[in-house]
Coordinates of C-alpha atoms and ligand atoms in Angstrom, one line a residue:
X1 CA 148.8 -109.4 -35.2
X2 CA 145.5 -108.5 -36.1
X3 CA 144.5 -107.9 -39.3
X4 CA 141.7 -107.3 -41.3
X5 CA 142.4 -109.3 -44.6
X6 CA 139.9 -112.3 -44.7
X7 CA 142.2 -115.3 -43.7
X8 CA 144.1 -116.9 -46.3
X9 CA 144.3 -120.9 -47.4
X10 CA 143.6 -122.8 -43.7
X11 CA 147.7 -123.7 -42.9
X12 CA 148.1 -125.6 -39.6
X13 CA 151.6 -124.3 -39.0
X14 CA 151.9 -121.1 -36.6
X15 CA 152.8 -118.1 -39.1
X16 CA 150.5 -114.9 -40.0
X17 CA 148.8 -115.2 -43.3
X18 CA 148.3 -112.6 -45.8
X19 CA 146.9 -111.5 -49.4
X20 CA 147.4 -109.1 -51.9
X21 CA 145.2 -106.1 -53.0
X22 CA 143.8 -105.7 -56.7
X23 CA 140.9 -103.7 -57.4
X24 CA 139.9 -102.9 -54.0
X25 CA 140.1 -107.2 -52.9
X26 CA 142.3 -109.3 -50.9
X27 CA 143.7 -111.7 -53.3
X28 CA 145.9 -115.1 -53.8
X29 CA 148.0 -115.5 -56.5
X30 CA 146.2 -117.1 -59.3
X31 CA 148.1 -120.0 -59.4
X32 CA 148.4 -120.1 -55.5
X33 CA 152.0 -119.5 -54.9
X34 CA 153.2 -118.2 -51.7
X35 CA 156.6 -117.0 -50.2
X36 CA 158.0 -116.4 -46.6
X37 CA 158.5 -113.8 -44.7
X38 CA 162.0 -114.5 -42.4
X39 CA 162.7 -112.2 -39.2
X40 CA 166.7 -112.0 -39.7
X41 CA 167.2 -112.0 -35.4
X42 CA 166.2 -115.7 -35.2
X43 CA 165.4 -117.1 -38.5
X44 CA 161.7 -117.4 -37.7
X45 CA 159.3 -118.1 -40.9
X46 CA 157.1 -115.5 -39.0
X47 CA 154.5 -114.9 -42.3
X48 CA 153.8 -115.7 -46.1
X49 CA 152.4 -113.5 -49.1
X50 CA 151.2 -114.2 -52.6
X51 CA 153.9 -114.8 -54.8
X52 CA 152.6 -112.7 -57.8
X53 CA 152.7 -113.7 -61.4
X54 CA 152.2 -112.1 -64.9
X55 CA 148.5 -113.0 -64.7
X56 CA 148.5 -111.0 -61.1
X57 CA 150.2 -107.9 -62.5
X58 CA 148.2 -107.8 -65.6
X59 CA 145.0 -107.9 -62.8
X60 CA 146.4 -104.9 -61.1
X61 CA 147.6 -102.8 -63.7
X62 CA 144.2 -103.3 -65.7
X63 CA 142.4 -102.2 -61.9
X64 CA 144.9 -99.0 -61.8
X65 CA 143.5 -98.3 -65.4
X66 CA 140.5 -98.6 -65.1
X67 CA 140.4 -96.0 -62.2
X68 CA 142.5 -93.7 -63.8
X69 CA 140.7 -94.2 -67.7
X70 CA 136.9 -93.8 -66.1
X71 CA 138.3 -90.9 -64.3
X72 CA 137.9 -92.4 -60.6
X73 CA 140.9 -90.9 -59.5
X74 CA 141.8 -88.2 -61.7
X75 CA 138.5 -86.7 -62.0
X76 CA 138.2 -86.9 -58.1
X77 CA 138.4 -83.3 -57.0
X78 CA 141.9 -82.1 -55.2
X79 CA 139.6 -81.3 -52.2
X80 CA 138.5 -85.1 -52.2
X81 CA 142.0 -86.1 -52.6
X82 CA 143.6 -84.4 -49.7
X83 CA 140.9 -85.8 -47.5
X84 CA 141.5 -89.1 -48.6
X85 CA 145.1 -88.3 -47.7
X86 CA 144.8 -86.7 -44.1
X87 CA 142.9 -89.6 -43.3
X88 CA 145.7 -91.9 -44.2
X89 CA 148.2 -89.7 -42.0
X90 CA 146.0 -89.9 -39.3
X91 CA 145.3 -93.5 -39.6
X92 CA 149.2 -94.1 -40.0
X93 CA 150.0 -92.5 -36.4
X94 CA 147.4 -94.8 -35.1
X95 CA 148.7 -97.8 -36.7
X96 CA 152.4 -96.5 -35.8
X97 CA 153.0 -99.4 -33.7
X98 CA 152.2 -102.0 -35.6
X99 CA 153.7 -101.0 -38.9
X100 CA 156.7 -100.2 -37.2
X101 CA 157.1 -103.3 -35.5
X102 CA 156.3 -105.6 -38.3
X103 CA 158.9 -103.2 -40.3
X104 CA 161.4 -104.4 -37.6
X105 CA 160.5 -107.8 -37.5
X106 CA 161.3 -107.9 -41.7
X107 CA 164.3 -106.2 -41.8
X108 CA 166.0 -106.5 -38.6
X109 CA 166.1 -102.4 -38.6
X110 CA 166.2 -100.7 -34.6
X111 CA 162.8 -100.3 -33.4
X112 CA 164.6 -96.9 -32.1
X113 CA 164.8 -95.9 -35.5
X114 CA 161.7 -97.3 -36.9
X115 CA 158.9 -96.2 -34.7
X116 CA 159.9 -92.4 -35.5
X117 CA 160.5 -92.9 -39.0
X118 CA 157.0 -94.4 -39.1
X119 CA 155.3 -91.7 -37.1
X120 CA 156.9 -89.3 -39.2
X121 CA 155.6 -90.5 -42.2
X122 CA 152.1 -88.7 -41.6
X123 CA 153.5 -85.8 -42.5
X124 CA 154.0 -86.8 -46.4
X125 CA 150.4 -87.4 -46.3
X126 CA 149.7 -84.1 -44.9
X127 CA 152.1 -81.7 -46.9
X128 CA 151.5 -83.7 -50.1
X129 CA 147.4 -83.5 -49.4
X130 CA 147.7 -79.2 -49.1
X131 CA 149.8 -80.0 -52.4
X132 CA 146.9 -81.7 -54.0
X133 CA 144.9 -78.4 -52.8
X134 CA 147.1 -75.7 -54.3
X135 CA 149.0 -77.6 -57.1
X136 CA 148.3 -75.1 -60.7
X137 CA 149.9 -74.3 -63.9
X138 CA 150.4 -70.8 -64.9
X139 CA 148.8 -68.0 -67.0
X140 CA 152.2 -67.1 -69.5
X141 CA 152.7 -63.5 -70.9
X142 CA 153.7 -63.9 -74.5
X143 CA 154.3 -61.9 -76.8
X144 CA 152.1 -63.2 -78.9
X145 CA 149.0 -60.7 -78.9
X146 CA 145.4 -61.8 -78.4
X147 CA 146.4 -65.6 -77.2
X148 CA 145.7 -66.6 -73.8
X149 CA 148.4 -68.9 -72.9
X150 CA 148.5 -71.2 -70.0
X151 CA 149.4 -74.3 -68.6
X152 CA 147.9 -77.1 -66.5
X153 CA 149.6 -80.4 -64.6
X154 CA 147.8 -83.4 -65.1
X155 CA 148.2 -86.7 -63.9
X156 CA 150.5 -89.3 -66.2
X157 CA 148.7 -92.1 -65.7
X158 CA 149.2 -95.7 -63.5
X159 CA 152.0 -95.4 -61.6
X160 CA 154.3 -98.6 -61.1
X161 CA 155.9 -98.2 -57.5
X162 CA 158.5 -100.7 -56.8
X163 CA 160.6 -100.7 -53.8
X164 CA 163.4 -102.0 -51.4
X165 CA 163.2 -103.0 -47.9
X166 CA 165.9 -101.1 -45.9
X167 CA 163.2 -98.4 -45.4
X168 CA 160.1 -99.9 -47.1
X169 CA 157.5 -97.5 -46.0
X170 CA 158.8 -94.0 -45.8
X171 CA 160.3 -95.1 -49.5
X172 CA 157.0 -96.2 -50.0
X173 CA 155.1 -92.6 -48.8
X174 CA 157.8 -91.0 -51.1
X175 CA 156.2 -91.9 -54.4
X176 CA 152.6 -92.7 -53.1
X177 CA 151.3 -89.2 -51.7
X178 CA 152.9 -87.1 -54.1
X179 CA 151.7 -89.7 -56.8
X180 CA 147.9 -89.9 -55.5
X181 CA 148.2 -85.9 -54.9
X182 CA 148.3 -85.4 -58.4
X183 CA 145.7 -87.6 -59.5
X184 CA 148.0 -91.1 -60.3
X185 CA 146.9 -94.2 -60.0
X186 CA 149.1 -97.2 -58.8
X187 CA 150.5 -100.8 -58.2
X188 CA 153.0 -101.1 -55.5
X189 CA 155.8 -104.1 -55.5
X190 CA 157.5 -104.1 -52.5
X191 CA 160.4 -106.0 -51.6
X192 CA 160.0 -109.4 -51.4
X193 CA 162.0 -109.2 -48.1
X194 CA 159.5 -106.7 -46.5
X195 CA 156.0 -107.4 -48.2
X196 CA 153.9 -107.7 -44.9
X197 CA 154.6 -103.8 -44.1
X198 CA 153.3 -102.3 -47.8
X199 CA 150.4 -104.9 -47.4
X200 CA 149.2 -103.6 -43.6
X201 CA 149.7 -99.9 -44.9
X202 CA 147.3 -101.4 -47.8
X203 CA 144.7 -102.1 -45.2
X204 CA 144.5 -98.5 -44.4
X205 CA 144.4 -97.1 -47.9
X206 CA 141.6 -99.5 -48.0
X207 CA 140.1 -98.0 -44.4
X208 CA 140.8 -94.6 -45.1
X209 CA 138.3 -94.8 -48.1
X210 CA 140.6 -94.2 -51.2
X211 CA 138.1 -96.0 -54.0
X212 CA 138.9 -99.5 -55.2
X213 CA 141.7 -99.9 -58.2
X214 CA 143.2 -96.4 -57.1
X215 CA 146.0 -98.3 -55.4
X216 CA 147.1 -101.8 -56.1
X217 CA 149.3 -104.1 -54.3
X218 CA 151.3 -107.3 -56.1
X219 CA 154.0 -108.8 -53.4
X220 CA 156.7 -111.3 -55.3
X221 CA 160.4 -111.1 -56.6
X222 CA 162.2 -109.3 -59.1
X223 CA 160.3 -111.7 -61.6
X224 CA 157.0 -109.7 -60.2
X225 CA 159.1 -106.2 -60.6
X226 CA 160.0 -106.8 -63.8
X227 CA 156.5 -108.1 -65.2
X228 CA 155.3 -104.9 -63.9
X229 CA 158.1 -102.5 -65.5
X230 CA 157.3 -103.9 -68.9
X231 CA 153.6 -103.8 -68.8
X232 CA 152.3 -101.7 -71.8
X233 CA 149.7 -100.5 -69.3
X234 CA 152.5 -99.1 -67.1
X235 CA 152.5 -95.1 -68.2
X236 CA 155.8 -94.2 -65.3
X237 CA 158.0 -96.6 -63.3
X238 CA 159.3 -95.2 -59.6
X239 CA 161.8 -97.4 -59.0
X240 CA 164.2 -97.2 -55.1
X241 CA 166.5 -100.3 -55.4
X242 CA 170.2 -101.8 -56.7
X243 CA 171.9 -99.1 -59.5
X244 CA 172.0 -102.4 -61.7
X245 CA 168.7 -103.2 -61.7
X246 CA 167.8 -99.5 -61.8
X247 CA 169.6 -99.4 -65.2
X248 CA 167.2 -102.5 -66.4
X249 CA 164.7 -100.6 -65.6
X250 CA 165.9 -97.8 -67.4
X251 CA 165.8 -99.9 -70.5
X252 CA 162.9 -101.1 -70.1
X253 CA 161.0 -97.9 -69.7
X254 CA 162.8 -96.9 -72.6
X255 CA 160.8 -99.6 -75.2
X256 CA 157.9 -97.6 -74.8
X257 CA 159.3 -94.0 -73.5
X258 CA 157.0 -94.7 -70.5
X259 CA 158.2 -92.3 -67.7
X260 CA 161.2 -93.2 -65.0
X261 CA 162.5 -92.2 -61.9
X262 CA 165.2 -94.2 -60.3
X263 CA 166.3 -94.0 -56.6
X264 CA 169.4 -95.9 -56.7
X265 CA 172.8 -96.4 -54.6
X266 CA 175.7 -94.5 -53.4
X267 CA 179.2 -94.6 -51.8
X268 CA 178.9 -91.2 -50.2
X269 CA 182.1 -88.9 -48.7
X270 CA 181.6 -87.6 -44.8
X271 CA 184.2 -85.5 -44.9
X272 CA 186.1 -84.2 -41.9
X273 CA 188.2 -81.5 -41.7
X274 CA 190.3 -80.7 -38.7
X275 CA 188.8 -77.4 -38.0
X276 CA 185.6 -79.9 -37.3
X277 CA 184.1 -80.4 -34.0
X278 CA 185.6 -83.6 -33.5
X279 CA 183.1 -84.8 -31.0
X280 CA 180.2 -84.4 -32.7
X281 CA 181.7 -85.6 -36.2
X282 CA 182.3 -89.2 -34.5
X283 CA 179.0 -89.3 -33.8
X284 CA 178.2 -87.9 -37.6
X285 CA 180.3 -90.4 -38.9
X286 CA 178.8 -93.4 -36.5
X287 CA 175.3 -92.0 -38.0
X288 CA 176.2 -92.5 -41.6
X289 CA 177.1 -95.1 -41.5
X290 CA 176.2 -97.9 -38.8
X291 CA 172.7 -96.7 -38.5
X292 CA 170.2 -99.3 -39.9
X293 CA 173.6 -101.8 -40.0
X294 CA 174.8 -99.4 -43.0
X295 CA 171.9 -100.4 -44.9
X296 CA 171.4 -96.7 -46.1
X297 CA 171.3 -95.8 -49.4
X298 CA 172.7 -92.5 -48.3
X299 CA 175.4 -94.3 -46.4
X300 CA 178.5 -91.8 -45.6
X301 CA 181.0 -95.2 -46.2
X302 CA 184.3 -93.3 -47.4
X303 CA 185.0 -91.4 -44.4
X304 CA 187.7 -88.8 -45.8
X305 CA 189.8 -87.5 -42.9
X306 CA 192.2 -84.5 -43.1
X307 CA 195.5 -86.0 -42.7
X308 CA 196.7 -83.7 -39.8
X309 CA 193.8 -85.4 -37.7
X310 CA 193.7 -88.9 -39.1
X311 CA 195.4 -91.0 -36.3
X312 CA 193.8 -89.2 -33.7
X313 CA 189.8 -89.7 -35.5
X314 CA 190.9 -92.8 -36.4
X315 CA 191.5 -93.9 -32.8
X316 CA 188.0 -92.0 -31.5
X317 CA 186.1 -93.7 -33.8
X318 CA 187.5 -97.2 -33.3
X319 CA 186.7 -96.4 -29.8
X320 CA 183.0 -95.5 -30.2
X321 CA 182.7 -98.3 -32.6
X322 CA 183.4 -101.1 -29.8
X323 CA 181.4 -99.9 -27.8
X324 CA 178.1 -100.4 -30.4
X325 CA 175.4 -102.3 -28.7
X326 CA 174.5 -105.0 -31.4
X327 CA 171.5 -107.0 -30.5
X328 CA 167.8 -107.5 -30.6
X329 CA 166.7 -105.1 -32.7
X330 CA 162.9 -104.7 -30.7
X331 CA 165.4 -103.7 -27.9
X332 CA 164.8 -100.3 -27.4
X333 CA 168.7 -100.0 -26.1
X334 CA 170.2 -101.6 -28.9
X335 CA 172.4 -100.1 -31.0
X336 CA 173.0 -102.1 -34.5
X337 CA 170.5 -104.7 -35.2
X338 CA 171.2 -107.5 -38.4
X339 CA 171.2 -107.0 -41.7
X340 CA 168.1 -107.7 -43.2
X341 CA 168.7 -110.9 -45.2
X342 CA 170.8 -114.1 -46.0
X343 CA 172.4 -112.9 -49.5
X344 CA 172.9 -109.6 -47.8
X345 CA 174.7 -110.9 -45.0
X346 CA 177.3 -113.0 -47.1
X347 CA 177.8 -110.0 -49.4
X348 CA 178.9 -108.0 -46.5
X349 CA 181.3 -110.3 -45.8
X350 CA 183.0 -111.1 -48.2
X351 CA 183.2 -107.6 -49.4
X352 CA 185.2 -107.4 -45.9
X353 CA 187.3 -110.2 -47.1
X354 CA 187.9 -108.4 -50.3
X355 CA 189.1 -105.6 -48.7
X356 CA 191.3 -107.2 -46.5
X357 CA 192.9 -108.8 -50.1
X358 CA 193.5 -105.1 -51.3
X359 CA 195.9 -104.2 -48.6
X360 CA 193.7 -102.0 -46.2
X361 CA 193.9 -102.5 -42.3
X362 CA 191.0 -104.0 -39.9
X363 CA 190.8 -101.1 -37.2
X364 CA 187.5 -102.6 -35.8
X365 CA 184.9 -105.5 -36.1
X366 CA 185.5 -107.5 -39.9
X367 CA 183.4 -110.6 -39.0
X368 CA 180.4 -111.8 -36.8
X369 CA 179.7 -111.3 -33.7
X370 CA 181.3 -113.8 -30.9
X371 CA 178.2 -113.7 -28.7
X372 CA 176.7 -117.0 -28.8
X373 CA 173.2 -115.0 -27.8
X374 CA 173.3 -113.7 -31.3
X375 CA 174.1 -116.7 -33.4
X376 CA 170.6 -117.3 -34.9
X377 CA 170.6 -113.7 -36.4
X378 CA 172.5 -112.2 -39.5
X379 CA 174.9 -109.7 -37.4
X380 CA 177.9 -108.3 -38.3
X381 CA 179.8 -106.5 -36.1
X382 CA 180.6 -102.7 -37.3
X383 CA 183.3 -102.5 -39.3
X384 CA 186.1 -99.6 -39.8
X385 CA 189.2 -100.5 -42.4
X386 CA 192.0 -97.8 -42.6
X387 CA 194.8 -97.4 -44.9
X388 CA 192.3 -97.1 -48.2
X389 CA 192.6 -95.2 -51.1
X390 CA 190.0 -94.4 -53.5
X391 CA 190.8 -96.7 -56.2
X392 CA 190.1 -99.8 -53.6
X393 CA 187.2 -101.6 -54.6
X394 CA 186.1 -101.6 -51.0
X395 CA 185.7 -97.4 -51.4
X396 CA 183.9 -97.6 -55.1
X397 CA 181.1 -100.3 -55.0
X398 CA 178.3 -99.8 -52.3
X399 CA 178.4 -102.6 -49.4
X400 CA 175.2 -101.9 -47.9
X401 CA 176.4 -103.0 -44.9
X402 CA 178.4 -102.2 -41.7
X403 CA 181.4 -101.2 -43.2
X404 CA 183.3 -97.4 -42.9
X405 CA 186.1 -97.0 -44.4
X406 CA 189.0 -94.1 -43.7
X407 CA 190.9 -92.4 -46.4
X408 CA 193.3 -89.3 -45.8
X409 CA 193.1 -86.3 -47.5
X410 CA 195.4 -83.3 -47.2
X411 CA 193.7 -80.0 -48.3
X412 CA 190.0 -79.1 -49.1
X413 CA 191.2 -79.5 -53.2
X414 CA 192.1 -83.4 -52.5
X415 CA 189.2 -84.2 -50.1
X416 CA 187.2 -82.6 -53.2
X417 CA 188.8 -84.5 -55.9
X418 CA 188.6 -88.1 -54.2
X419 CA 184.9 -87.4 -53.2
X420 CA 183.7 -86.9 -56.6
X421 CA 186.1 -89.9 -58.0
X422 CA 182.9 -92.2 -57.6
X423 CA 180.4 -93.3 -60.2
X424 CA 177.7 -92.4 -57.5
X425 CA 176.5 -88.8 -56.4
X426 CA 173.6 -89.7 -54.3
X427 CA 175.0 -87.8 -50.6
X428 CA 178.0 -86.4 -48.9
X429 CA 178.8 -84.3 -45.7
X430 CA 180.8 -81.9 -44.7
X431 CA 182.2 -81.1 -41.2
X432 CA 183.7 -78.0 -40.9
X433 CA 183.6 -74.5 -38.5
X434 CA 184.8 -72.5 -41.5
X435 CA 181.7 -71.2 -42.8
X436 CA 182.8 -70.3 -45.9
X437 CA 184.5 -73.9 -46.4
X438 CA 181.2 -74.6 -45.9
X439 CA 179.5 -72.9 -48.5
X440 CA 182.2 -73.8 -51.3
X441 CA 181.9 -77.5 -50.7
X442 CA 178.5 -77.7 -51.0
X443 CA 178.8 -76.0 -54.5
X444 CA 182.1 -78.1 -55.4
X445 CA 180.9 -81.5 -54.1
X446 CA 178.9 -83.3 -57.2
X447 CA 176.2 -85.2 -55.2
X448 CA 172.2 -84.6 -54.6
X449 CA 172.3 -84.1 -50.8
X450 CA 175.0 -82.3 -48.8
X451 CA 174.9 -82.3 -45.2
X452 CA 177.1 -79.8 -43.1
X453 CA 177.5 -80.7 -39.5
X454 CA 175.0 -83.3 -39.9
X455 CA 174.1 -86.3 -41.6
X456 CA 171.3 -88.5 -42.9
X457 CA 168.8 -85.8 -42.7
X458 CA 166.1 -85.8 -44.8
X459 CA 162.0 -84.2 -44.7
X460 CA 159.3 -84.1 -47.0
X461 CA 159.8 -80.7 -47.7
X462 CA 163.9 -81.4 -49.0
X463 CA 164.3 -82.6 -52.4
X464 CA 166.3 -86.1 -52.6
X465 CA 168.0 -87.7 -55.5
X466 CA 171.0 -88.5 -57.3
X467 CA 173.4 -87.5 -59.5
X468 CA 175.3 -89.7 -61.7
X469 CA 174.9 -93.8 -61.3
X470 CA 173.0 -92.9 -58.0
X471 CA 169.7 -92.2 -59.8
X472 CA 167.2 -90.0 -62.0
X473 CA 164.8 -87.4 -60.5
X474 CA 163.9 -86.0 -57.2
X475 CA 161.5 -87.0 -54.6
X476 CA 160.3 -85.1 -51.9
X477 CA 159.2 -81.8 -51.7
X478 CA 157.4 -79.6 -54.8
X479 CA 160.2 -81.2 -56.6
X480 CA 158.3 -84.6 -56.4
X481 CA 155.7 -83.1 -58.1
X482 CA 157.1 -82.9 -62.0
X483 CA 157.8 -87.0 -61.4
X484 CA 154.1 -87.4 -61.1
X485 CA 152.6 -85.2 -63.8
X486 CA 152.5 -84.3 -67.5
X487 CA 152.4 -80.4 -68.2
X488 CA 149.9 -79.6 -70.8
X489 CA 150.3 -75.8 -72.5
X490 CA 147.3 -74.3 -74.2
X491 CA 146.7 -71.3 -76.2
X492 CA 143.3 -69.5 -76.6
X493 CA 143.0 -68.0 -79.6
X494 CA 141.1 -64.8 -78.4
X495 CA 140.1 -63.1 -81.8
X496 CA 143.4 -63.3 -84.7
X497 CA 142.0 -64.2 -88.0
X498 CA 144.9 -67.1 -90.0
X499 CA 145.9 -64.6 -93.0
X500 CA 148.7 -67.0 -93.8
X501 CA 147.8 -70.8 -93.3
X502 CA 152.0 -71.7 -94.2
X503 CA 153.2 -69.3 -92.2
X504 CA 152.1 -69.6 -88.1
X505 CA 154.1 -66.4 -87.2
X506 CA 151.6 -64.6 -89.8
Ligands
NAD601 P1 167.1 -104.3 -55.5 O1 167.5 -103.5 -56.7 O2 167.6 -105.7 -55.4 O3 165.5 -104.5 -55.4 C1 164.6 -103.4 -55.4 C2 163.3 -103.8 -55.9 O4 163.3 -104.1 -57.2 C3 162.7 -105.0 -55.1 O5 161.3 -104.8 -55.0 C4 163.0 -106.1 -56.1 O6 162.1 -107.2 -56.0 C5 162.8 -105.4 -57.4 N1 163.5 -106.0 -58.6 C6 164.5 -106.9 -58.6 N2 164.9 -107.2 -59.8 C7 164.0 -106.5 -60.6 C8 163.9 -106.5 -62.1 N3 164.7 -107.1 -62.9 N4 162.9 -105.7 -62.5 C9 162.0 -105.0 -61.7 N5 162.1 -105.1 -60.4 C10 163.1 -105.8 -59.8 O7 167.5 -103.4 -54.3 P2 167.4 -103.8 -52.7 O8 168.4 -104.8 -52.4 O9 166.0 -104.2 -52.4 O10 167.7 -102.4 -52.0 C11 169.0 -102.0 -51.8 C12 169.4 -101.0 -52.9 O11 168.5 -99.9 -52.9 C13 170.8 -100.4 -52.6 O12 171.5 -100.3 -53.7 C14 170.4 -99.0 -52.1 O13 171.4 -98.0 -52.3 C15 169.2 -98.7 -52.9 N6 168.4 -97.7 -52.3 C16 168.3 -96.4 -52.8 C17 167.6 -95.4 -52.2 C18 167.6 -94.0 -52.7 O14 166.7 -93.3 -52.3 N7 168.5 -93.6 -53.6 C19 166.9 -95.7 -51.0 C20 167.0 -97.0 -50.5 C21 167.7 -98.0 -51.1

């Protein structure tokens, strides 16, 4: 891997070295710590960060003020901004490889999947720099004569970015261009699972000429997050992670009314009626939730199946399920890599253990793989439980994992009522050829995203969020933009004389 961080402490052992970035530097943590990186396919120690402290966070947040208080970034015209942005996009397709592979390499996610999802995320930096361009308030026709009334956006401030690893770039691009559009400026905790992939995108922020301080970079544990969530120099926490720690979060930002948006997790309904085309809903289903090993916070995990049809999907997707090509995830041919770390692996299992306990039936997979090719990595094998009702704790809390489960439904009233029995409301789909089934279940269905005839779609133009315990806010799209800025309303008095100090409406 090349890299063009100065070298780290000299360490004879055969791993990839890296630092942090504050204030436009590559930097240790002041009192030297380090963690590991560990590939989940073979247990390799494969790289090792800074492990951040207080006095590291309290470096970068005062770097992200500064360049916001002495007007660095803010001041820095829209024009300059976009630039600055296109330049990132293009220097991300270049770099496509790499940060997709290193992505893989964290997580354990399908190269299949990654390198597109990487490619694709040049396109936040271009739609979000034409945002910077054309972002304005409005001129407002009161009727209040001889005031000219108008608003501007402005930037809130430093922007504290912390993220998960199942996806921890594009969740990454999510906050960061419409966040820099606008004028923010930022310090970025990612995962402490994948830190090496937010640090290599750092080296092109750095390349693509965005000034020193504008964007920070503090790698460590939830210790690290939550140093940087209570920071008093913190003005708005993006948070993508856990509902619990999403609510600590909450509470945090709360001290201080500093401004949140939560990304959090889901249990989401792919529902299939049997006017559906069953072919293709298989494949929807198989989509929702085995891609990236079910580690999706969009995961369609209760698959609700109208009873008329249930045996029959049942048995198609059992079917397809078997036939899932687990393996290395750099394979380009394999299907279902690892999940992406140790604690994660045993959670997933024993949440399969727990549903066993509550009665519901093993159709396919339920432990890990037999191939003693795959021993070294953290696979389970894809997993469908039938027999399960709603009140199960195996179709209310979100596995993260492998795991689908099946639960009847007999008329588009039930499949409505058991989907929204959830304290999540983050995604749901919908297959269907009744058009106008369509169109009522997306307006009945309480959830931020609803897919019809597809699933796990999403685009920088599309708003994504959560209702409920799944989150608060949007990202994406020109939603994005009211996360990142403050709206400021002023009035122009154009000539009125004050004829009655105690009385404004005078
Ligand atoms: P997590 O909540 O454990 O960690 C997320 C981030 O928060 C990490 O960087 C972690 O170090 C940090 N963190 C942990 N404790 C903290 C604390 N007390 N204060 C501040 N920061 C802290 O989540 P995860 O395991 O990394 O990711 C999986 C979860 O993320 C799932 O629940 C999934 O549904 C959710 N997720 C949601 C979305 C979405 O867009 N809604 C997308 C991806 C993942």
């Amino acid at each position: 891997m090349t890299t063009s961080q100065p070298p780290a402490a000299a360490d004879t052992e055969d791993r990839e070295h890296y630092r942090m970035l504050i204030d436009g530097t590559w930097r240790d943590a002041a009192d030297s710590r380090r963690f590991d990186s560990v590939n989940p396919f073979d247990g390799t120690h494969w790289a090792d960060v800074p492990l951040a402290g207080e006095a590291d966070v309290d470096a970068a947040v005062r770097a992200a003020r500064a360049a916001f208080d002495n007007g660095t970034w803010p001041a820095t015209t829209p024009a300059r901004r976009a630039q600055l942005l296109r330049r990132l996009g293009d220097l991300i397709t270049e770099r496509a490889d790499d940060l997709a592979r290193v992505q893989v390499l964290e997580n354990g996610k399908l190269i299949r999947e990654v390198s597109g999802q990487t490619r694709a995320l040049a396109g936040h930096c271009y739609f979000y720099a034409g945002v910077a361009e054309t972002m304005h308030g409005h001129t407002l026709a009161g009727s209040v004569p001889d005031m000219h009334v108008f608003t501007v956006r402005e930037p809130i401030g430093v922007v504290a970015a912390i993220t998960p690893w199942n996806s921890p770039l594009a969740l990454l691009l999510w906050k960061l261009c419409p966040a820099l559009a606008a004028g923010n400026t930022m310090v970025i905790k990612p995962s402490e699972i994948t830190p090496v992939s937010t640090l290599l995108l750092g080296e092109l922020i750095t390349e693509a000429g965005f000034p020193a301080g504008v964007v920070n970079i503090v790698t460590g544990e939830g210790a690290t997050g939550a140093a940087l969530a209570r920071h008093p120099g913190v003005d708005k926490i993006a948070f993508t992670g856990s509902t619990a720690v999403g609510k600590t979060i909450a509470v945090t930002a709360a001290e201080r009314l500093a401004r949140v948006s939560l990304e959090l997790g889901g249990k989401s309904p792919n529902i299939i009626f049997s006017d559906a085309d069953l072919p293709n809903a298989v494949n929807g289903v198989l989509a929702g939730v085995f891609a990236a090993t079910g580690q999706t916070c969009m995961a369609g995990s209760r698959v609700l199946v109208q009873q008329n049809i249930y045996d029959m999907f049942a048995a198609a997707l059992v079917e397809r399920t078997e036939q899932i090509k687990i393996g290395d995830p750099l394979d380009p041919d394999t299907e279902m890599g690892t999940v992406a770390c140790q604690s994660q692996h045993t959670k997933v299992l024993d949440y399969i253990a727990i549903a066993r306990d509550e009665g519901a039936t093993l159709l396919a997979g339920g432990k890990r793989p037999e191939d003693p090719a795959l021993a070294k990595g953290l696979f389970v094998e894809p997993t469908v439980f039938g027999d399960v009702t709603n009140d199960m704790r195996i179709a209310r809390e979100e596995v993260f994992g492998p795991v689908a489960v099946l639960i009847p439904f007999t008329d588009e009233a039930h499949a409505v009522e058991i989907a929204n029995d959830t304290p999540f409301g983050l995604a749901a789909g919908v297959w269907t050829t009744d058009v106008a089934r369509a169109h009522r279940m997306v307006r009945r269905l309480r959830a931020g995203t609803v897919w019809v005839n597809n699933y796990r779609k999403t685009n920088y133009v599309a708003p994504f969020g959560g209702f409920r315990e799944s989150g608060l806010g949007r990202e994406n799209g020109m939603d994005a933009v009211n996360e990142y800025t403050e709206v400021k309303t002023a009035w122009i008095d154009l000539g009125n004389r004050i004829t009655d100090p105690f009385n404004p409406r005078a």
